[in-house]
XYZ file of C-alpha atoms in Angstrom:
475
model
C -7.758 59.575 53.322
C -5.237 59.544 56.632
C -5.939 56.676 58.850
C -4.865 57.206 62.859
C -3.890 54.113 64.398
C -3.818 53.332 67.720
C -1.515 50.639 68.898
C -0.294 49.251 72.565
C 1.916 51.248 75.042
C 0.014 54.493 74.099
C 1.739 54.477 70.304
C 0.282 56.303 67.365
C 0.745 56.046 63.861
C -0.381 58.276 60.853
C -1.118 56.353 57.231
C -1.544 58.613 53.945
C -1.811 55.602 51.506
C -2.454 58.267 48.388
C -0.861 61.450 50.514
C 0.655 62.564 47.010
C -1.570 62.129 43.670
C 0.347 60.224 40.362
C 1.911 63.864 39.098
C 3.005 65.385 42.294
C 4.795 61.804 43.360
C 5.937 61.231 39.822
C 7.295 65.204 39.857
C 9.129 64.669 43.294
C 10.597 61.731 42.237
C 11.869 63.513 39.132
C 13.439 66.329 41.502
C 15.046 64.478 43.645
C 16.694 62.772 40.319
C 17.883 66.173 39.172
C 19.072 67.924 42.430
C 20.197 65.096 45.107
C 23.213 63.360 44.586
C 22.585 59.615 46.718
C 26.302 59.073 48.880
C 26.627 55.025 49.065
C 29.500 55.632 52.145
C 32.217 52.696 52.396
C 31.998 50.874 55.827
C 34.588 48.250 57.223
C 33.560 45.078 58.257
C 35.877 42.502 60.218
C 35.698 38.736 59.510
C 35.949 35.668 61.395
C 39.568 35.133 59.501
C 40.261 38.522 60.966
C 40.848 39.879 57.520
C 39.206 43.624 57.032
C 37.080 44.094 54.343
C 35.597 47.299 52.478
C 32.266 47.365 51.944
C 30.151 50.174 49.852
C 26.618 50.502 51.145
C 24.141 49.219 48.820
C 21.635 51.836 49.919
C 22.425 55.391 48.422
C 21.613 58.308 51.709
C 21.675 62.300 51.491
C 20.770 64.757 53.710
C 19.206 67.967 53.773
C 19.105 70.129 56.677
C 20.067 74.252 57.228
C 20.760 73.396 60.916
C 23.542 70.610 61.343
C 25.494 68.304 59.471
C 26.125 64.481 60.267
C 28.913 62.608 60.820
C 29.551 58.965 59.053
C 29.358 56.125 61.167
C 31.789 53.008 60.678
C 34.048 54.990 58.279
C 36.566 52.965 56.751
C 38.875 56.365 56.777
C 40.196 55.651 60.182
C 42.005 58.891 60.811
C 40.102 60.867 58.964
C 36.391 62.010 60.235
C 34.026 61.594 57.502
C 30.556 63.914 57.342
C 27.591 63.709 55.024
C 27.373 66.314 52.639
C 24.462 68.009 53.670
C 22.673 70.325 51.344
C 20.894 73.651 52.020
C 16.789 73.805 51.718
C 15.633 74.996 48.117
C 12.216 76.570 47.451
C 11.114 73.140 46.392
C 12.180 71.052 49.504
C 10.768 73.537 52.170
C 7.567 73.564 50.161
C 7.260 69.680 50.804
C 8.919 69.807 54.375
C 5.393 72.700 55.422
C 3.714 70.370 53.784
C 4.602 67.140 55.734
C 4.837 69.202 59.075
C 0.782 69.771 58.581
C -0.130 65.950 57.870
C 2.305 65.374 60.564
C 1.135 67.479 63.286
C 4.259 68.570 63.761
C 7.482 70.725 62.775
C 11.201 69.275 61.170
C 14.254 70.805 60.455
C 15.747 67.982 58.356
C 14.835 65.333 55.577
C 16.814 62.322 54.893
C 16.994 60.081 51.454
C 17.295 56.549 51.158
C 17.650 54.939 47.882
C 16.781 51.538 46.710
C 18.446 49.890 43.862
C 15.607 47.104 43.847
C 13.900 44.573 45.809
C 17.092 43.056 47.175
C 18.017 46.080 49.255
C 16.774 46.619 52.755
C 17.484 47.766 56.133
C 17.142 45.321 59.347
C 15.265 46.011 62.348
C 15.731 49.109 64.659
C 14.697 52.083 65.908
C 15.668 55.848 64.705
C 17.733 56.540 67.840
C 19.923 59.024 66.587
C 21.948 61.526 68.700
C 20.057 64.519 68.657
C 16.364 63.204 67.786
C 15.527 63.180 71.555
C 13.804 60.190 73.571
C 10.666 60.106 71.949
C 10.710 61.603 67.954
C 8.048 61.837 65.750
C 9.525 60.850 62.407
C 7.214 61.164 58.620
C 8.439 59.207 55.467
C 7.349 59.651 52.232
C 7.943 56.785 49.603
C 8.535 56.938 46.264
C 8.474 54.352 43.192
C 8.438 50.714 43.853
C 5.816 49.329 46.597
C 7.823 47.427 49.427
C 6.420 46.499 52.474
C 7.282 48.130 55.892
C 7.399 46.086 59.179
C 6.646 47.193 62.667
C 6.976 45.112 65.372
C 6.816 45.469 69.212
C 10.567 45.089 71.423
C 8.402 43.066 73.769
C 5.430 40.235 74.146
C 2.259 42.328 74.374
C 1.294 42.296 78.265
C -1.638 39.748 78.546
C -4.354 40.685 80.637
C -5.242 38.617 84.116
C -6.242 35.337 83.957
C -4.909 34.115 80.451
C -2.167 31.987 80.098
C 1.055 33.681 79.736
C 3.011 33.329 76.251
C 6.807 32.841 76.044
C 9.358 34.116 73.858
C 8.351 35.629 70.431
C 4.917 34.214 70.532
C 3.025 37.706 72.015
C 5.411 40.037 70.240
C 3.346 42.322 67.881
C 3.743 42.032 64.240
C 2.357 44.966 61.878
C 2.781 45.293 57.935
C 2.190 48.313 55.827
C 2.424 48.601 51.781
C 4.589 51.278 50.747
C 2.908 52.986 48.140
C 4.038 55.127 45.610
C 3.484 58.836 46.927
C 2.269 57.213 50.384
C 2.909 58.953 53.787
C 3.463 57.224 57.096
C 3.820 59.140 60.154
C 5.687 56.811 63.000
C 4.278 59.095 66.393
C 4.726 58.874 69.827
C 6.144 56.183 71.550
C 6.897 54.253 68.090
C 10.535 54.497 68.707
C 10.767 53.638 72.227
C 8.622 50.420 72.207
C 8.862 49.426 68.405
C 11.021 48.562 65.545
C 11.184 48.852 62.215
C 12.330 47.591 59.044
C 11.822 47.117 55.117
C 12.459 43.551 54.147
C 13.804 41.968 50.952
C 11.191 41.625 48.122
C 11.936 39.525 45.383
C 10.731 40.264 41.601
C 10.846 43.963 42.851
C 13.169 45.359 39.974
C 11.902 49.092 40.106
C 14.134 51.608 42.434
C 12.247 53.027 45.876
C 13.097 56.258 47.359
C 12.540 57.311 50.895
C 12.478 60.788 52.849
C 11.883 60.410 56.038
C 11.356 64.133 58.152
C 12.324 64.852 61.253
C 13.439 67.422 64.098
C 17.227 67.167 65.722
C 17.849 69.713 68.622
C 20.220 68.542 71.508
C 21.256 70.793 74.359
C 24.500 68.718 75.216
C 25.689 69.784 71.173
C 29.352 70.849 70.096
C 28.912 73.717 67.780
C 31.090 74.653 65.525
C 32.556 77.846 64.179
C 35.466 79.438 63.376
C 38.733 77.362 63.135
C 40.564 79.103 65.734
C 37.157 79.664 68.230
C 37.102 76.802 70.727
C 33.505 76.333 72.387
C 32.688 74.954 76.299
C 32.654 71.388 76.304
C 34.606 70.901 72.889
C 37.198 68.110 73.342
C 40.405 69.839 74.005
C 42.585 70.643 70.378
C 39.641 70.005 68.205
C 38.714 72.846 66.180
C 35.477 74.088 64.983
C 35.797 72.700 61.289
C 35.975 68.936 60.524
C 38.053 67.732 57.983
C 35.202 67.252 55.455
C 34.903 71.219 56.062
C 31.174 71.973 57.647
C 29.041 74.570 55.869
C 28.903 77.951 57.000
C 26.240 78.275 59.532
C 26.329 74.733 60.725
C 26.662 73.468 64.001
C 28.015 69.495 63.479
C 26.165 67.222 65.377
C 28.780 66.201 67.661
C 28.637 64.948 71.463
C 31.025 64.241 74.114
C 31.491 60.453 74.314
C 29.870 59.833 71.137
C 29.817 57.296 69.044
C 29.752 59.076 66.185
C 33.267 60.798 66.935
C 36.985 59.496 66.465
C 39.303 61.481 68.771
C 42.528 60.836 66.854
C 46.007 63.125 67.900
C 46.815 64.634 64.442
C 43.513 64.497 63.110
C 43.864 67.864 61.131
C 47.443 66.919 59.810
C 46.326 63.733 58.715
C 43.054 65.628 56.584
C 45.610 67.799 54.717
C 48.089 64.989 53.948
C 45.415 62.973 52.476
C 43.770 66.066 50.463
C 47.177 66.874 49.440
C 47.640 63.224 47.812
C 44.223 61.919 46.659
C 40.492 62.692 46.842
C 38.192 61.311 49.872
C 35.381 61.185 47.586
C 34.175 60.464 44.319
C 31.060 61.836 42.287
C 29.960 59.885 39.463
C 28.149 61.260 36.587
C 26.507 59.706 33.865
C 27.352 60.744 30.105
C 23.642 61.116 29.422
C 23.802 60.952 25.700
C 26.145 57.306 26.185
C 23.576 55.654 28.247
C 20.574 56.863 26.481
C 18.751 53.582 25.432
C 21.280 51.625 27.630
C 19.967 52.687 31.389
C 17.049 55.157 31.525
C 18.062 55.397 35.753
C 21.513 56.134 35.429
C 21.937 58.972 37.976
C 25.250 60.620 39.755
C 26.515 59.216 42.971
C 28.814 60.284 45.891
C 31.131 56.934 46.794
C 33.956 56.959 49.083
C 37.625 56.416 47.556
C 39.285 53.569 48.195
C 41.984 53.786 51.013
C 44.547 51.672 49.385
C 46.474 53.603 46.721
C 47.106 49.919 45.156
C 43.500 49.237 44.583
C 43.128 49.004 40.686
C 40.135 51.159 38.509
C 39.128 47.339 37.564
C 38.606 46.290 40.716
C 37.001 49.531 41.817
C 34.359 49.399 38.930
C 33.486 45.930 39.780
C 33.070 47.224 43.633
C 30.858 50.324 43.017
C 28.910 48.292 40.140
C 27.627 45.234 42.458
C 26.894 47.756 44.663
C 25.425 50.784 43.383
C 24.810 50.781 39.587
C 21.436 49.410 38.206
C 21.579 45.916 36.330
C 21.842 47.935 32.744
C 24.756 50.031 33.806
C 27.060 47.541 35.503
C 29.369 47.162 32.651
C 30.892 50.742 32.521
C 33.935 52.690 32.331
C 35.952 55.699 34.318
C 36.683 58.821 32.791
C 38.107 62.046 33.560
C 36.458 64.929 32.709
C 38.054 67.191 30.321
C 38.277 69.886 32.949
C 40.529 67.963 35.300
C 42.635 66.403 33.033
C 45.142 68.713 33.158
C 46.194 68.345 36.814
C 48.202 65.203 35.101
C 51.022 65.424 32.823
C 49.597 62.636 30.615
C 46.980 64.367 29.934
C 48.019 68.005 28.977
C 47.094 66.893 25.392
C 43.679 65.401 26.081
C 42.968 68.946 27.987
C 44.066 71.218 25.138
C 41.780 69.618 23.194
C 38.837 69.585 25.446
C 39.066 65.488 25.143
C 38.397 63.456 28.197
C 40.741 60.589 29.726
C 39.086 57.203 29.768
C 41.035 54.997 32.837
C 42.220 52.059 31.959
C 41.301 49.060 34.044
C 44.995 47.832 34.972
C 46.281 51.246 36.447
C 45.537 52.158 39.963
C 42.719 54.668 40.508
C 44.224 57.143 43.114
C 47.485 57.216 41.685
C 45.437 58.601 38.403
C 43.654 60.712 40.381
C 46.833 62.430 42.207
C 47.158 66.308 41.931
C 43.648 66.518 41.928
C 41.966 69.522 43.642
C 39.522 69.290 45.972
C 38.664 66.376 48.246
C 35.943 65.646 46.126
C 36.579 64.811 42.536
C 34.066 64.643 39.697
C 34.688 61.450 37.037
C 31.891 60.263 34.172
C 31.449 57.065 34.192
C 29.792 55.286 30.195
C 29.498 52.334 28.470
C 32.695 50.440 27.690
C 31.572 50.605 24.235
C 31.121 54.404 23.845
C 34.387 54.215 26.080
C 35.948 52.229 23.463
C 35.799 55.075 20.877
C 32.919 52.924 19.510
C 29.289 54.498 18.372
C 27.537 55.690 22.270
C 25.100 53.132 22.633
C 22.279 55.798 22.434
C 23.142 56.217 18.696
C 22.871 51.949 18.368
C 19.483 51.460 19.647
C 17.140 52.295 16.672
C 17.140 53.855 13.600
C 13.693 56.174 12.162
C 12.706 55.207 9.205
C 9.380 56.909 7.755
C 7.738 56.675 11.202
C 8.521 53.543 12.000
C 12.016 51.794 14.448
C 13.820 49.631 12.748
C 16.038 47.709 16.068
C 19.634 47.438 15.398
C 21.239 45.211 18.674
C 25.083 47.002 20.183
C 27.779 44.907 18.127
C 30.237 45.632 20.869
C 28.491 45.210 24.126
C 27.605 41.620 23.611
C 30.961 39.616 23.506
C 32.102 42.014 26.561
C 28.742 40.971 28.529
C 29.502 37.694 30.895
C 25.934 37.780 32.371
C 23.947 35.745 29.926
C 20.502 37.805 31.569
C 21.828 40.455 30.626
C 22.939 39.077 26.657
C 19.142 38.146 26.677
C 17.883 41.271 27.136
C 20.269 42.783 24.715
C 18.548 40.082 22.377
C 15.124 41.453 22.375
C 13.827 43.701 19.941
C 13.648 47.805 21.101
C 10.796 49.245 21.910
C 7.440 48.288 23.182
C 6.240 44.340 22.708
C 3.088 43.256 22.409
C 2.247 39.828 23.077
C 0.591 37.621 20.094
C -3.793 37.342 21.426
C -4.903 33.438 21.150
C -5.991 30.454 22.689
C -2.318 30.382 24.834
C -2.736 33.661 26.018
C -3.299 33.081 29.970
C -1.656 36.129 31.227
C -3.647 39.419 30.819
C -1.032 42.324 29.493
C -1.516 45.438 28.399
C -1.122 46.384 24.782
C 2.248 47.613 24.252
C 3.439 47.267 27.673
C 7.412 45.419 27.553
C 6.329 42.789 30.036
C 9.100 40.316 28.219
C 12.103 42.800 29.957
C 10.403 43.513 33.122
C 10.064 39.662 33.755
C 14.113 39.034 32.695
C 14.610 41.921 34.749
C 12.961 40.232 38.086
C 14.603 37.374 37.410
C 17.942 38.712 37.395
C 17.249 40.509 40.747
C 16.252 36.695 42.402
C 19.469 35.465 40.461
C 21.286 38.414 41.901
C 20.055 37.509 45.436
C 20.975 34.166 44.943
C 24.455 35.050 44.540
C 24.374 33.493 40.986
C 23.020 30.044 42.430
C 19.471 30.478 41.034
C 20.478 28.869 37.084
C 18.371 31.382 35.725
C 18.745 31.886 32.420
C-alpha cells in the first residue's frame, strides 16, 4: 500500500512502508554488498584551541550516476580537488532506478548510498539543497536493514488561522516521524525541501547496519562541463582544464559552478595532483580477506577512505582512526596488508612478490612512506585479523570443528589477550552457534528457539557503551 500525504505549504509526501517484499529487499541489500564500494571521505574540522583535526566520516556514501560526477566537500586535501568516484549504471541499478521513477511519479538520473554502521550514526537536520537539484526536487529513498526513524519537521511555526492566539518560538513548528522499514520507500515531493527538514536521529540498541539510496534528478544550466584536457569551455574559470585531478570518467560533465562552494581555485592545482600521485596514493580501498574473517565479522565489506595527509602518520594510528570510524564492532581489531600484487613496487618486498606472499604492515612504520612507488592514486590493501595476520590459524578455521553432525566450539587462543574491550572478550566467551535459552518458571522474555539473543543483547550494549564514549560501565 502507498500512502499520499498531504502536509502544510502545499507539500506532498509518498510512503511505501512494504514497497520491496523480504527477498527483493534482502537481494538488493546483498547487491549493493557485492558491487558498491561505501567511500567514508576525511573532513577537517577546526577547534576552539585552533588545532586542526582529521576526521573520517562515520557514514560510508557512493554514487551512481552516467551524467556527472561530484565533488567532495570539506576535503582535508587542501590543494588537491577531491571527487566521488562515481560508478556507471549496471543492468541491475537501472532496473531499480524505472522502478522508483514509477512509484515516484517521476524520472532520476542518479542514486546515492548512505551507509550506517549502527544506531549511533546519523545525519542532523537539513534540506537536500545541492547544486544542481534545482529549487524544488523531488527526491525517493529506499531503506535497507535496520529500522531507524526519519524526522521531518517544518523551517517555520505553522501559520495559525485568525482569531487564535499566536505561538512563539518552536512551539507551532511541525514535527513528523516515519519508521524506516526494511525495503520501505519514501518519496519527499514538492515543496518538502523548501519548507522542511530532515534528519535520521541516533537510536540506541540499534546494532544492525542501515543502507540508504536516495534517487534523484541533477540538471543545471549554469554547469562547467568537462572534456578534453586541452578544450577550455565558456564560463570555465580561466587555466582550469577539463579533467580534475581525481580524473572524471569519460562522458562526464563534473558538477562544477562558478562561485561554488564546492570548488577550490588553487594556482598550481594540476602540478600539485601529479606531485602527490607521484609520491603516495589519495585513496585507499580496503578489502576484507574473506576466508580470515569468516566466523569473526559476517559484515566485513571493502571501503574507499581517504589517505592521511601527513606522511608521519603511523599504520597504528591509522588503524585505530579508520576502525572507530568505519569497521563494525567484530572487525575493529585488524591488520594492513599489501596485496601480493603490489608488493613489488618496494624493494623490501621483491621476495614476498616472487613468492606470491603478501606484506603485513607493521604498526610502528609510517603508512605512506610504505605505500611510496605505488601506482595509481588509488591503492588496494587487505585488511584481517591480527591473529591470521600473526601467521596464526585465520580465525575462520578457529571457530568450530564438525564432528559427526554436530559443532564442537573451540574459542581464538590469540585474539583474547590482544582484545582491550572486555564486551568484546565476552562475546568471544560465548559458545558458537545458535543459543537457546533454558524454558522454566524464570523465563519472562519470549525468544525464539535457536535465535542468539545472548550476542545481539552484548552487541546493543556495546553500541550505548560506544555512544557513551566508554562512560556507560557496561560490562
Amino acid at each position: 500500500n502507498a500512502y499520499r500525504i498531504l502536509l502544510p505549504w502545499d507539500t506532498e509526501l509518498l510512503w511505501y512502508p512494504r514497497f520491496l517484499d523480504e527477498g527483493d529487499a534482502l537481494g538488493l541489500e546483498q547487491s549493493i554488498s557485492d558491487r558498491i564500494t561505501m567511500h567514508h571521505p576525511t573532513y577537517l574540522f577546526q577547534t576552539p584551541s585552533g588545532i586542526t583535526e582529521e576526521k573520517i566520516n562515520r557514514k560510508g556514501q557512493a554514487k551512481i550516476c552516467d551524467d556527472f560526477t561530484f565533488r567532495v566537500q570539506y576535503s582535508s586535501k587542501r590543494d588537491v580537488p577531491q571527487n566521488y568516484e562515481v560508478m556507471p549504471f549496471e543492468p541491475w541499478s537501472r532496473a531499480l532506478l524505472r522502478r522508483v521513477e514509477a512509484a515516484s511519479e517521476t524520472v532520476f538520473n542518479a542514486i546515492w548510498f548512505n551507509h550506517y554502521r549502527d544506531g549511533t550514526v546519523t545525519i542532523q537536520w537539513h534540506a537536500d539543497s545541492d547544486e544542481g537539484l534545482g529549487p524544488n526536487p523531488i527526491i525517493g529513498s529506499i531503506s535497507l536493514g535496520s529500522t531507524r526513524m526519519f524526522g521531518f519537521k517544518s523551517k517555520r511555526p505553522l501559520p495559525q488561522p485568525p482569531g487564535r492566539a499566536k505561538t512563539s518560538g518552536a512551539a507551532g513548528v511541525v514535527h513528523i516521524n516515519f519508521p524506516l522499514f526494511h525495503g520501505s520507500l519514501l518519496v519527499m515531493g514538492r515543496n518538502s525541501q523548501t519548507h522542511w527538514l530532515h534528519a535520521v536521529p541516533a537510536m540506541e540498541g540499534v546494532g544492525r547496519e542501515r543502507t540508504n539510496l536516495t534517487f534523484r534528478f541533477y540538471a543545471h544550466k549554469d554547469l562547467v562541463l568537462t572534456g578534453s584536457a586541452s578544450e577550455e569551455r565558456p564560463g570555465q574559470p580561466s587555466g582550469f582544464s577539463g579533467s580534475t585531478a581525481d580524473g572524471d570518467q569519460e562522458g562526464q560533465s563534473c558538477i562544477q559552478i562558478r562561485n561554488s562552494k564546492l570548488i577550490r581555485e588553487v594556482e598550481g592545482l594540476h602540478a600539485s595532483a601529479a606531485d602527490a600521485q607521484q609520491q603516495a596514493p589519495s585513496r585507499l580501498r580496503l578489502v576484507p580477506d574473506v576466508g580470515a574473517w569468516r566466523g569473526l565479522c559476517d559484515n566485513a565489506r571493502p571501503v574507499l577512505v581517504d589517505a592521511p595527509s601527513s606522511s608521519a602518520t603511523l599504520v597504528g594510528d591509522f588503524l585505530q582512526r579508520i576502525a572507530e570510524a568505519v569497521m563494525p564492532d567484530a572487525a575493529r581489531h585488524l591488520r594492513l596488508a599489501v596485496p601480493a600484487s603490489s608488493v613489488a613496487a618496494t624493494e623490501a618486498g621483491d621476495a614476498a612478490a616472487q613468492s606470491g606472499e603478501r606484506r603485513v604492515l607493521e604498526d610502528t612504520e609510517p603508512l605512506l612512506e610504505a605505500l611510496k612507488g605505488s601506482s595509481g592514486q588509488i591503492q588496494e590493501l587487505v585488511y584481517l585479523p591480527r591473529t591470521a595476520a600473526g601467521g596464526a590459524e585465520t580465525a575462520g578455521s578457529q571457530v568450530a570443528e564438525h564432528r559427526g553432525g554436530g559443532s564442537v566450539a573451540k574459542k581464538p587462543p590469540a585474539i583474547i589477550p590482544e582484545c582491550p574491550d572486555d564486551l568484546q572478550r565476552e562475546l568471544w566467551a560465548l559458545p558458537t552457534g545458535k543459543y537457546s535459552p533454558p524454558r522454566g518458571s524464570m523465563d519472562m522474555v519470549q525468544v525464539a528457539e535457536g535465535s542468539d539473543w545472548l550476542r545481539e543483547v552484548l552487541s546493543c550494549l556495546s553500541g550505548i557503551q560506544r555512544k557513551s564514549r566508554g562512560r556507560g560501565g557496561l560490562s
